[in-house]
Amino acid sequence: MLNAVGREIPEELGMPYKGEMLQPSGRAAGHLIKAARPHEKKVLSGIKEAIIKSGLKDGMTISFHHHLREGDYLVNMVLAAIDELGIRDLKLAPSSLNNCHEPVIEYIKKGVITSIETSGLRGSLAREVSGGILKKPVIIRSHGGRPRAIESGELHIDVAFIGAPCADTYGNLNGVDGPSAFGAMGYAMVDARHADCVIAITDNLKKYPIQPISIPATLVDYVVCVDSIGNPEGIMSGATRFTRSPRELLIAELASRVIINSGVFEDGFSMQMGSGGATLAVIRYLSNAMKKRNIKASYGLGGITGPYVQLLEEGLVERFLDVQCFDLRAVESLKNDRNHIEIDASYYANPFNKGCAVNNLDVVILSALEVDTDFNVNVITGSDGTIMGASGGHSDAAYGARLTIITTPLMRGRLPIVVDRVQTVITPGSSIDVVVTERGIAVNPKNKGMEERLKDAGLPICSIEELKHRAEKITGKPDPVQFGDRIVGIVEYRDGSIIDVIRNVID
Amino acid sequence: MIQDSMIYGADTILIDLEDSVSVYEKDAARYLVKYALRTLDFGKSEVAVRINGMDTPYWRHDISMIIPERPDMIRLPKAESAGDVKTLDAAISDLEAASGIKVGTTKIMVSIESARGLKNAYDIAVASRRMVAIAIGGEDFTADLGVKKTREGNELLVARGELVLAARAAGVDAIDSVFSDVNDEVGFRMETEKAKAMGFTGKSVINPRQIPIVHDVFKPTCEEIEEALKIKEAIKEAESRGSGVISLNGKMVDRPIVKRAERTLELAEMLGLIKEVAAC
């Protein structure tokens, strides 16, 4: 049947997206209750021993977290050990997957992994999944949707593998100390609370107890020490520098003027900023305006970067709620500044708890691979129809914030970005307020009054159809991608309903 | 890059066929520019095409491909004498006539890049009715002098001064040279302020990031706009009285002051500043 964003969803896949947040019922799921004996040792000799002790068997679910980003050694290291132990038919349920996880393809071919549930996939693994290498479709969830699925029992984790930059001998963990420090452990915290068995893997084993403690020993079964859990160059995202691209700077300047003139830019406002070069430039423009008007933000949310930290240090933002750090400066800040608060992914964005942090957002800036004339946004599939990105916190923050701004160039290469119909809907147009491009700004007509306010401020406002027209005048209309009949991906909205499906691409 | 050139608010977009195009790519570049002029909407920006110098075999071919596409302006590099401009003017006239364009439509601006060119600057500036601006090409000029171009730019001080004098005397715009270090915003602003103070009417940029700085430096101040608005009122008032004598606050307003006020308001209008004056 057609769901509320006009997508054909086969009924057997689950509840189609209905256009409003579903209300949950029932009780939260739990993990096995266990008891440790006094003076029992948790440190084991290696990953294989830990896997054996965990009781991992064919058909179970394993989880990972993506804080080590492109530097992650964990997934490949653990899957190699699992393969050697002859365990097969596992569900891989990490918070996200990156280019560095190419070896997963081999484990799929060998039958070690038979299904995947994640926020995103990249590189050759994403291409293989798009081509249909998995028997079951990959399930794509947002950063809020994943903790919702875990807490409700929809996604039960048998064994969670947690990469810990610092662990003590009894399993207390933090992300701020050690050679592989990545900062906040927000995504891993949810897994630690709900998995039946939790294995911490560290390259920095300390005496009990460490300080600070992000994940307590009460949740951790075993500790394994290895040479290294990640490559620091890959852990620190390269995206946290100010852009020098004049086009990105222009978009950033326009986006900051939208915020300043939107009506929400007042003392005590809250914001979420991404980590891309353009968003960092927005932060710079915005901080100048905040100083000029003597405005302070109450809290900043989301993945935290160095330039964002500067706002905290200058007192322009009172507190950070941090689920993921993007560079060392953010890690240092989390470690040393008590106003920089580590939160877990459920606290960040789970729609089915008693109040997640995105609910109090005033402004969020998000990116897009495509936006359509209904303001629906795609951040998962590329122009060729294959998976190349991640759902992330996109739909979560967009739903929560009073003002959701999409910043994107109107064209990438020879491709128009504003189109009739996005390839895949991640965030419904009903959550989007303003689309900012270098050739004009479109305001969602649902947001009454905003268009006039921004026009009065002298901003170049036009309709979303006009933006599409401006792009197509230069790029033309690309031929539609040829999809097959096989569903290779299911995109869940944050409430668990199905907002779209991804079909296999025919070469 | 061409398709994005109009989004940054440049007053004039200069599309280059000269130094940034290798000799092997001249032909491809002409076609690219020809079709860009034909298909792209450059919005409020004026479009100029920099052709190859008169000392090369390329310039005739350049204009024969470009003039039919109706660029606002041709920029001639390395102008040395009035004769250069006259030759170019005649060639453009032939092409305009052949393309059904009113003869004289296409404007010319030149850049002076040698000591000889500078000595002839006034003659060059008045050599054709198409002439609207002369610019100084700092890199080539310093090379011709045998000196190094520096951040402070003292080596170009005299040349800049002479260029402004020639432009003013001929009644054309004087455009200052580019500042090559695109990451040195402070240095760029300093040089732009200096250019404005010397009497230049504009400045060339090589990166869109430099555009807002030029506009910021050249934009009239609130006081200047207010003053210009008052003069405009005084002119209206004088006209309504049928009087040729304009007076403001009991003082007579001379012709040059009227001209400066008009220029101020034109700039303020272009930069959308008239509205802001009320808030000053």
PDB file of N, CA and C in Angstrom, chain B residues 55-100:
ATOM      1  N   ASP B  55      49.231  41.207 -29.319  1.00  0.00           N
ATOM      2  CA  ASP B  55      50.524  40.710 -29.786  1.00  0.00           C
ATOM      3  C   ASP B  55      50.476  39.197 -30.042  1.00  0.00           C
ATOM      4  N   THR B  56      49.310  38.601 -29.953  1.00  0.00           N
ATOM      5  CA  THR B  56      49.189  37.158 -30.199  1.00  0.00           C
ATOM      6  C   THR B  56      48.333  36.924 -31.457  1.00  0.00           C
ATOM      7  N   PRO B  57      48.396  35.721 -32.006  1.00  0.00           N
ATOM      8  CA  PRO B  57      47.542  35.449 -33.181  1.00  0.00           C
ATOM      9  C   PRO B  57      46.102  35.087 -32.797  1.00  0.00           C
ATOM     10  N   TYR B  58      45.779  35.098 -31.489  1.00  0.00           N
ATOM     11  CA  TYR B  58      44.494  34.537 -31.049  1.00  0.00           C
ATOM     12  C   TYR B  58      43.334  35.532 -30.955  1.00  0.00           C
ATOM     13  N   TRP B  59      43.666  36.821 -30.759  1.00  0.00           N
ATOM     14  CA  TRP B  59      42.600  37.750 -30.353  1.00  0.00           C
ATOM     15  C   TRP B  59      41.488  37.885 -31.385  1.00  0.00           C
ATOM     16  N   ARG B  60      41.833  37.842 -32.680  1.00  0.00           N
ATOM     17  CA  ARG B  60      40.795  37.996 -33.717  1.00  0.00           C
ATOM     18  C   ARG B  60      39.807  36.837 -33.681  1.00  0.00           C
ATOM     19  N   HIS B  61      40.373  35.652 -33.503  1.00  0.00           N
ATOM     20  CA  HIS B  61      39.525  34.467 -33.424  1.00  0.00           C
ATOM     21  C   HIS B  61      38.625  34.530 -32.187  1.00  0.00           C
ATOM     22  N   ASP B  62      39.222  35.026 -31.089  1.00  0.00           N
ATOM     23  CA  ASP B  62      38.451  35.174 -29.847  1.00  0.00           C
ATOM     24  C   ASP B  62      37.204  36.025 -30.086  1.00  0.00           C
ATOM     25  N   ILE B  63      37.413  37.227 -30.600  1.00  0.00           N
ATOM     26  CA  ILE B  63      36.245  38.116 -30.719  1.00  0.00           C
ATOM     27  C   ILE B  63      35.275  37.631 -31.787  1.00  0.00           C
ATOM     28  N   SER B  64      35.780  36.980 -32.818  1.00  0.00           N
ATOM     29  CA  SER B  64      34.841  36.513 -33.842  1.00  0.00           C
ATOM     30  C   SER B  64      33.882  35.459 -33.286  1.00  0.00           C
ATOM     31  N   MET B  65      34.340  34.703 -32.297  1.00  0.00           N
ATOM     32  CA  MET B  65      33.460  33.711 -31.663  1.00  0.00           C
ATOM     33  C   MET B  65      32.582  34.352 -30.585  1.00  0.00           C
ATOM     34  N   ILE B  66      33.099  35.370 -29.930  1.00  0.00           N
ATOM     35  CA  ILE B  66      32.442  35.895 -28.724  1.00  0.00           C
ATOM     36  C   ILE B  66      31.450  37.030 -29.016  1.00  0.00           C
ATOM     37  N   ILE B  67      31.828  37.952 -29.876  1.00  0.00           N
ATOM     38  CA  ILE B  67      30.975  39.138 -30.101  1.00  0.00           C
ATOM     39  C   ILE B  67      29.528  38.781 -30.486  1.00  0.00           C
ATOM     40  N   PRO B  68      29.308  37.772 -31.345  1.00  0.00           N
ATOM     41  CA  PRO B  68      27.915  37.449 -31.687  1.00  0.00           C
ATOM     42  C   PRO B  68      27.075  37.010 -30.487  1.00  0.00           C
ATOM     43  N   GLU B  69      27.740  36.612 -29.389  1.00  0.00           N
ATOM     44  CA  GLU B  69      26.997  36.174 -28.198  1.00  0.00           C
ATOM     45  C   GLU B  69      26.678  37.332 -27.260  1.00  0.00           C
ATOM     46  N   ARG B  70      26.997  38.544 -27.679  1.00  0.00           N
ATOM     47  CA  ARG B  70      26.632  39.770 -26.965  1.00  0.00           C
ATOM     48  C   ARG B  70      27.140  39.860 -25.514  1.00  0.00           C
ATOM     49  N   PRO B  71      28.427  39.717 -25.305  1.00  0.00           N
ATOM     50  CA  PRO B  71      28.931  40.005 -23.955  1.00  0.00           C
ATOM     51  C   PRO B  71      28.795  41.511 -23.708  1.00  0.00           C
ATOM     52  N   ASP B  72      28.723  41.908 -22.445  1.00  0.00           N
ATOM     53  CA  ASP B  72      28.635  43.343 -22.166  1.00  0.00           C
ATOM     54  C   ASP B  72      29.938  44.041 -22.554  1.00  0.00           C
ATOM     55  N   MET B  73      31.022  43.319 -22.416  1.00  0.00           N
ATOM     56  CA  MET B  73      32.311  43.982 -22.518  1.00  0.00           C
ATOM     57  C   MET B  73      33.409  43.029 -22.973  1.00  0.00           C
ATOM     58  N   ILE B  74      34.375  43.590 -23.696  1.00  0.00           N
ATOM     59  CA  ILE B  74      35.599  42.837 -23.998  1.00  0.00           C
ATOM     60  C   ILE B  74      36.714  43.465 -23.180  1.00  0.00           C
ATOM     61  N   ARG B  75      37.506  42.612 -22.560  1.00  0.00           N
ATOM     62  CA  ARG B  75      38.652  43.150 -21.831  1.00  0.00           C
ATOM     63  C   ARG B  75      39.905  42.817 -22.623  1.00  0.00           C
ATOM     64  N   LEU B  76      40.626  43.883 -22.936  1.00  0.00           N
ATOM     65  CA  LEU B  76      41.878  43.711 -23.678  1.00  0.00           C
ATOM     66  C   LEU B  76      43.043  43.745 -22.697  1.00  0.00           C
ATOM     67  N   PRO B  77      43.838  42.694 -22.635  1.00  0.00           N
ATOM     68  CA  PRO B  77      44.989  42.722 -21.741  1.00  0.00           C
ATOM     69  C   PRO B  77      46.185  43.399 -22.427  1.00  0.00           C
ATOM     70  N   LYS B  78      47.132  43.797 -21.605  1.00  0.00           N
ATOM     71  CA  LYS B  78      48.426  44.314 -22.092  1.00  0.00           C
ATOM     72  C   LYS B  78      48.265  45.394 -23.160  1.00  0.00           C
ATOM     73  N   ALA B  79      47.357  46.347 -22.923  1.00  0.00           N
ATOM     74  CA  ALA B  79      47.187  47.444 -23.886  1.00  0.00           C
ATOM     75  C   ALA B  79      48.420  48.344 -23.835  1.00  0.00           C
ATOM     76  N   GLU B  80      48.938  48.676 -25.000  1.00  0.00           N
ATOM     77  CA  GLU B  80      50.178  49.442 -25.051  1.00  0.00           C
ATOM     78  C   GLU B  80      49.983  50.830 -25.649  1.00  0.00           C
ATOM     79  N   SER B  81      48.974  50.934 -26.533  1.00  0.00           N
ATOM     80  CA  SER B  81      48.828  52.215 -27.220  1.00  0.00           C
ATOM     81  C   SER B  81      47.378  52.422 -27.639  1.00  0.00           C
ATOM     82  N   ALA B  82      47.075  53.678 -28.002  1.00  0.00           N
ATOM     83  CA  ALA B  82      45.727  53.993 -28.490  1.00  0.00           C
ATOM     84  C   ALA B  82      45.434  53.177 -29.742  1.00  0.00           C
ATOM     85  N   GLY B  83      46.479  52.903 -30.519  1.00  0.00           N
ATOM     86  CA  GLY B  83      46.303  52.139 -31.753  1.00  0.00           C
ATOM     87  C   GLY B  83      45.716  50.749 -31.479  1.00  0.00           C
ATOM     88  N   ASP B  84      46.158  50.118 -30.381  1.00  0.00           N
ATOM     89  CA  ASP B  84      45.624  48.798 -30.023  1.00  0.00           C
ATOM     90  C   ASP B  84      44.106  48.868 -29.889  1.00  0.00           C
ATOM     91  N   VAL B  85      43.650  49.869 -29.150  1.00  0.00           N
ATOM     92  CA  VAL B  85      42.214  49.989 -28.882  1.00  0.00           C
ATOM     93  C   VAL B  85      41.471  50.308 -30.174  1.00  0.00           C
ATOM     94  N   LYS B  86      42.078  51.147 -30.996  1.00  0.00           N
ATOM     95  CA  LYS B  86      41.412  51.513 -32.260  1.00  0.00           C
ATOM     96  C   LYS B  86      41.260  50.297 -33.168  1.00  0.00           C
ATOM     97  N   THR B  87      42.311  49.488 -33.238  1.00  0.00           N
ATOM     98  CA  THR B  87      42.242  48.275 -34.055  1.00  0.00           C
ATOM     99  C   THR B  87      41.142  47.346 -33.552  1.00  0.00           C
ATOM    100  N   LEU B  88      41.114  47.180 -32.226  1.00  0.00           N
ATOM    101  CA  LEU B  88      40.114  46.312 -31.627  1.00  0.00           C
ATOM    102  C   LEU B  88      38.704  46.858 -31.874  1.00  0.00           C
ATOM    103  N   ASP B  89      38.555  48.162 -31.695  1.00  0.00           N
ATOM    104  CA  ASP B  89      37.256  48.825 -31.895  1.00  0.00           C
ATOM    105  C   ASP B  89      36.738  48.541 -33.320  1.00  0.00           C
ATOM    106  N   ALA B  90      37.618  48.707 -34.303  1.00  0.00           N
ATOM    107  CA  ALA B  90      37.198  48.507 -35.697  1.00  0.00           C
ATOM    108  C   ALA B  90      36.793  47.056 -35.943  1.00  0.00           C
ATOM    109  N   ALA B  91      37.580  46.140 -35.386  1.00  0.00           N
ATOM    110  CA  ALA B  91      37.278  44.714 -35.582  1.00  0.00           C
ATOM    111  C   ALA B  91      35.939  44.359 -34.936  1.00  0.00           C
ATOM    112  N   ILE B  92      35.689  44.913 -33.745  1.00  0.00           N
ATOM    113  CA  ILE B  92      34.406  44.636 -33.063  1.00  0.00           C
ATOM    114  C   ILE B  92      33.259  45.213 -33.875  1.00  0.00           C
ATOM    115  N   SER B  93      33.463  46.425 -34.409  1.00  0.00           N
ATOM    116  CA  SER B  93      32.401  47.063 -35.212  1.00  0.00           C
ATOM    117  C   SER B  93      32.000  46.174 -36.378  1.00  0.00           C
ATOM    118  N   ASP B  94      32.998  45.622 -37.073  1.00  0.00           N
ATOM    119  CA  ASP B  94      32.701  44.738 -38.212  1.00  0.00           C
ATOM    120  C   ASP B  94      31.861  43.547 -37.770  1.00  0.00           C
ATOM    121  N   LEU B  95      32.250  42.964 -36.633  1.00  0.00           N
ATOM    122  CA  LEU B  95      31.546  41.767 -36.147  1.00  0.00           C
ATOM    123  C   LEU B  95      30.141  42.105 -35.680  1.00  0.00           C
ATOM    124  N   GLU B  96      30.011  43.264 -35.021  1.00  0.00           N
ATOM    125  CA  GLU B  96      28.679  43.679 -34.576  1.00  0.00           C
ATOM    126  C   GLU B  96      27.749  43.841 -35.793  1.00  0.00           C
ATOM    127  N   ALA B  97      28.280  44.543 -36.795  1.00  0.00           N
ATOM    128  CA  ALA B  97      27.466  44.787 -37.986  1.00  0.00           C
ATOM    129  C   ALA B  97      27.059  43.460 -38.640  1.00  0.00           C
ATOM    130  N   ALA B  98      28.018  42.535 -38.705  1.00  0.00           N
ATOM    131  CA  ALA B  98      27.739  41.251 -39.340  1.00  0.00           C
ATOM    132  C   ALA B  98      26.749  40.413 -38.532  1.00  0.00           C
ATOM    133  N   SER B  99      26.690  40.647 -37.197  1.00  0.00           N
ATOM    134  CA  SER B  99      25.802  39.844 -36.345  1.00  0.00           C
ATOM    135  C   SER B  99      24.471  40.527 -36.065  1.00  0.00           C
ATOM    136  N   GLY B 100      24.261  41.667 -36.707  1.00  0.00           N
ATOM    137  CA  GLY B 100      23.001  42.367 -36.474  1.00  0.00           C
ATOM    138  C   GLY B 100      22.927  43.034 -35.119  1.00  0.00           C
TER     139      GLY B 100
END
